PDB file of C-alpha atoms and ligand atoms in Angstrom:
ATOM      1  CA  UNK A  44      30.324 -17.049 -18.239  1.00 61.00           C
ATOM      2  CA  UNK A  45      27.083 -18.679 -17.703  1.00 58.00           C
ATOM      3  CA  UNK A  46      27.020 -17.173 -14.110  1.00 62.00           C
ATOM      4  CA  UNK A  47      27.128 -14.142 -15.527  1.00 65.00           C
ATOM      5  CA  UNK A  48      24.761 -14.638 -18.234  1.00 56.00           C
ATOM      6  CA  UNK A  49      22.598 -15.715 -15.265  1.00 53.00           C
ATOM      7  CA  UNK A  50      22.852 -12.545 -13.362  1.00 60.00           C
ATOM      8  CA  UNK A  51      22.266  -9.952 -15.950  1.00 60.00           C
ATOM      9  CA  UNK A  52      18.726 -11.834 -16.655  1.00 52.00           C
ATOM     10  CA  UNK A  53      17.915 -11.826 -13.196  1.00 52.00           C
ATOM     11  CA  UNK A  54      18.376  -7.934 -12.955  1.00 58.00           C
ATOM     12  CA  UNK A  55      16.647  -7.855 -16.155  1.00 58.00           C
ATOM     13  CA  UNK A  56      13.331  -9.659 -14.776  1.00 52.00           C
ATOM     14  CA  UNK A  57      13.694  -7.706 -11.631  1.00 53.00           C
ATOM     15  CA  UNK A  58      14.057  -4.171 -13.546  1.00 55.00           C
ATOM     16  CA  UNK A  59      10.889  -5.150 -15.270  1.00 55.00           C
ATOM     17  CA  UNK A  60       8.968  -6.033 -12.102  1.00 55.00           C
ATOM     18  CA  UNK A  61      10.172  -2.993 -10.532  1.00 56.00           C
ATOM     19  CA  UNK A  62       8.689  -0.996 -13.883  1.00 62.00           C
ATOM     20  CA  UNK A  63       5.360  -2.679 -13.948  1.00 77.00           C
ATOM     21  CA  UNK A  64       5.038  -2.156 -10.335  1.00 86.00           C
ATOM     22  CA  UNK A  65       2.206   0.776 -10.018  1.00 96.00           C
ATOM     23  CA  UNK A  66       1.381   3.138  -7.285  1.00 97.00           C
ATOM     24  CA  UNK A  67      -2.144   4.120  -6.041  1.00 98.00           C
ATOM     25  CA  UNK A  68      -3.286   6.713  -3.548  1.00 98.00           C
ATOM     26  CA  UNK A  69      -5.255   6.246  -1.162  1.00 98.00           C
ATOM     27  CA  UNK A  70      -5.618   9.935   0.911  1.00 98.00           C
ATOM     28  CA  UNK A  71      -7.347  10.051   4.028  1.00 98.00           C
ATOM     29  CA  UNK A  72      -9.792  13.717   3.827  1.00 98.00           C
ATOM     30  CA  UNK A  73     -12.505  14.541   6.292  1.00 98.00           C
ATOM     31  CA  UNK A  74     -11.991  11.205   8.544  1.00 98.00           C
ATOM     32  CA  UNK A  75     -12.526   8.866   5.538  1.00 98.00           C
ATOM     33  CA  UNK A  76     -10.260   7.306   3.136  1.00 98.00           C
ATOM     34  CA  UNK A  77     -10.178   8.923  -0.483  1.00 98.00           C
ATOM     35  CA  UNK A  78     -11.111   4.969  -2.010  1.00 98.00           C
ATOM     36  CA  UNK A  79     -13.424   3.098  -0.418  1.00 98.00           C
ATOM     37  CA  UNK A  80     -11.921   0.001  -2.699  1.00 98.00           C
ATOM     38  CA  UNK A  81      -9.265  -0.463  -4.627  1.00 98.00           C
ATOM     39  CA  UNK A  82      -8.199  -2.941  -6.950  1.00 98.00           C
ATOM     40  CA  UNK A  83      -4.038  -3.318  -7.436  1.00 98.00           C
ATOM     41  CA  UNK A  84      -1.864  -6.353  -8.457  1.00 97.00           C
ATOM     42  CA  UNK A  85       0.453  -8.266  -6.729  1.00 97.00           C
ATOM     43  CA  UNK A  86       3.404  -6.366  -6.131  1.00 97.00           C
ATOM     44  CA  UNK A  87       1.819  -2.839  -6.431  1.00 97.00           C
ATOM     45  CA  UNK A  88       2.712  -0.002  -4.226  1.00 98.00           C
ATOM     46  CA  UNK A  89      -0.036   2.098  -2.073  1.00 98.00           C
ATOM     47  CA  UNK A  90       0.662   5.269  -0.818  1.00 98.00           C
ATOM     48  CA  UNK A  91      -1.536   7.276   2.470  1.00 98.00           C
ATOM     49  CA  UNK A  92      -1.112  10.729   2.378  1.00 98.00           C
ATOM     50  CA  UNK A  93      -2.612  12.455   5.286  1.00 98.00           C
ATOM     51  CA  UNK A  94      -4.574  15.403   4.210  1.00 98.00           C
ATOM     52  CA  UNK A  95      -6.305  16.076   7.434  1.00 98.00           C
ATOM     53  CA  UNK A  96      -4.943  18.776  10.170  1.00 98.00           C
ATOM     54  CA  UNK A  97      -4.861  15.859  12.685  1.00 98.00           C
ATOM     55  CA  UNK A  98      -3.466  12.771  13.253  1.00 98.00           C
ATOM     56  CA  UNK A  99      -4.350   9.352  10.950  1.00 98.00           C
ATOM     57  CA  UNK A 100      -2.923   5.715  12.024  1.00 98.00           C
ATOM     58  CA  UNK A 101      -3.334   3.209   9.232  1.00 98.00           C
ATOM     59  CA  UNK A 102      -3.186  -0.298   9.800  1.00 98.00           C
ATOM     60  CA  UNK A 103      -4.330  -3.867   8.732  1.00 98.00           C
ATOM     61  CA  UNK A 104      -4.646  -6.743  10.474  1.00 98.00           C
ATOM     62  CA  UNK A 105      -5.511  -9.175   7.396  1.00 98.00           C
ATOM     63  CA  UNK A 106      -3.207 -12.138   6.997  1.00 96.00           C
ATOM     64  CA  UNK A 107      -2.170 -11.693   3.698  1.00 96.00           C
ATOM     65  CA  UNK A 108      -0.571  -8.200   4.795  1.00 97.00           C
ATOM     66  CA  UNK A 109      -0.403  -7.124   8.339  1.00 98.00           C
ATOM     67  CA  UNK A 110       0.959  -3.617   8.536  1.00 98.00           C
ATOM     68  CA  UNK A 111       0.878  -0.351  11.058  1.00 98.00           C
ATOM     69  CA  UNK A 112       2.104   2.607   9.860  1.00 98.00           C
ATOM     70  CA  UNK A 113       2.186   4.561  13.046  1.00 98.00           C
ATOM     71  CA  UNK A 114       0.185   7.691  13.584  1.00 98.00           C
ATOM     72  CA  UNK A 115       0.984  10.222  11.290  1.00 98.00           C
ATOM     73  CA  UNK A 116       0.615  14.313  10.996  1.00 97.00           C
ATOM     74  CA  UNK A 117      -1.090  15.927   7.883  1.00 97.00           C
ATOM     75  CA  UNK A 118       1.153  16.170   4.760  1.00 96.00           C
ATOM     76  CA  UNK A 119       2.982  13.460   5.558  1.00 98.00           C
ATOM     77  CA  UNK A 120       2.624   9.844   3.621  1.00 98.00           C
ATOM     78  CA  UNK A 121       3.421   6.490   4.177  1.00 98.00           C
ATOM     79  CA  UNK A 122       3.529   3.317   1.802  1.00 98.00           C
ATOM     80  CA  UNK A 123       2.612  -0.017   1.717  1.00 98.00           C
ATOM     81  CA  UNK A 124       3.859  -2.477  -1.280  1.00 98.00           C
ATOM     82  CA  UNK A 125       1.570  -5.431  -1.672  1.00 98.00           C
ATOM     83  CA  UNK A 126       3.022  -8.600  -2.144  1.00 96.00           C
ATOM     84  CA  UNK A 127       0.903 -11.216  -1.641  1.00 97.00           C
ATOM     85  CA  UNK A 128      -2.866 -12.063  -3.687  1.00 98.00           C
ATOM     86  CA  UNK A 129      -6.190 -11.519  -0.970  1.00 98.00           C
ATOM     87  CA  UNK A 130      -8.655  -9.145   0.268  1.00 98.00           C
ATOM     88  CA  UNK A 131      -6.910  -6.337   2.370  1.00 98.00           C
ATOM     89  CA  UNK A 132      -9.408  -4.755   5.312  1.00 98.00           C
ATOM     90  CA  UNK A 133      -7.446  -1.361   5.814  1.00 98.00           C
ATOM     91  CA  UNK A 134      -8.415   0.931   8.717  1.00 98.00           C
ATOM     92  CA  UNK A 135      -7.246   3.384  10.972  1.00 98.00           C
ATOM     93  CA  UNK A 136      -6.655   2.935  14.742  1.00 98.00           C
ATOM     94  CA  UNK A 137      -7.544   6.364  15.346  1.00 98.00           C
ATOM     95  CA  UNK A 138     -10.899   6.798  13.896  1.00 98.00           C
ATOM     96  CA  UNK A 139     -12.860   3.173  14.020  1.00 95.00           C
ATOM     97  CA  UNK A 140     -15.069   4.353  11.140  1.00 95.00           C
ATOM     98  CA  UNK A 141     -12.715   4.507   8.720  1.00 98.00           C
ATOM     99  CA  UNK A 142     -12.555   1.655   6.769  1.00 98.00           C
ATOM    100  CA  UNK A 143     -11.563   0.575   3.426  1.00 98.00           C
ATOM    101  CA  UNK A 144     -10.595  -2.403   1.488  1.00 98.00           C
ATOM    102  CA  UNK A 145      -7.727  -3.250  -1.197  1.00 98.00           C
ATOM    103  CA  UNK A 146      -7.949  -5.947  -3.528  1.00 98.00           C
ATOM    104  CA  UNK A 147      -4.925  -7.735  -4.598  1.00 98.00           C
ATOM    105  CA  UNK A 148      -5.080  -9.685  -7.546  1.00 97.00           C
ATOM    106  CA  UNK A 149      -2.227 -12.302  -8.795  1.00 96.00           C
TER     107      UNK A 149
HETATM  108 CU1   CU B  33      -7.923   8.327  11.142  1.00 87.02          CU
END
């Protein structure tokens, strides 16, 4: 009984994470990024569409989230969920002059 007491309010705290969770954009246009910063919370989901006619490799190399989402063709988008607090340098591998950062706060 208490198990399943137990349960059901775990799935209730992780429906309500999961609802308070936002997404941002962050579109890459003309060899830049759409946001130069951005400010999201813990647990917040970004999303890179590619609006460009060529290629766009996003990546990150800070510790709190290391990510490379592969190059990518226009119209397509990839996302990143944010799960850890810190100052996110996000860039591309393809062009070194795009640059951008995302702030995740607790
Ligand atoms: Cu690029």
């Amino acid at each position: 009984m208490f198990r399943r007491i137990l349960a059901s309010f775990l799935f209730a705290v992780c429906l309500a994470g999961s609802l308070s969770a936002v997404e941002h954009e962050v579109g890459q246009k003309e060899k830049k990024f759409t946001v130069e910063n951005l400010k999201v919370k813990v647990g917040d989901v970004v999303s890179f569409p590619n609006y460009d006619s060529f290629f766009h490799n996003i990546y990150s190399l800070s510790s709190e989230k290391i990510f490379d989402l592969g190059s990518y063709s226009q119209g397509q988008t990839k996302k990143v969920k944010f799960d850890k607090a810190g100052k996110i340098l996000v860039e591309c591998a393809i062009h070194p002059g795009m640059k951008m950062t995302i702030d995740v706060q607790p």
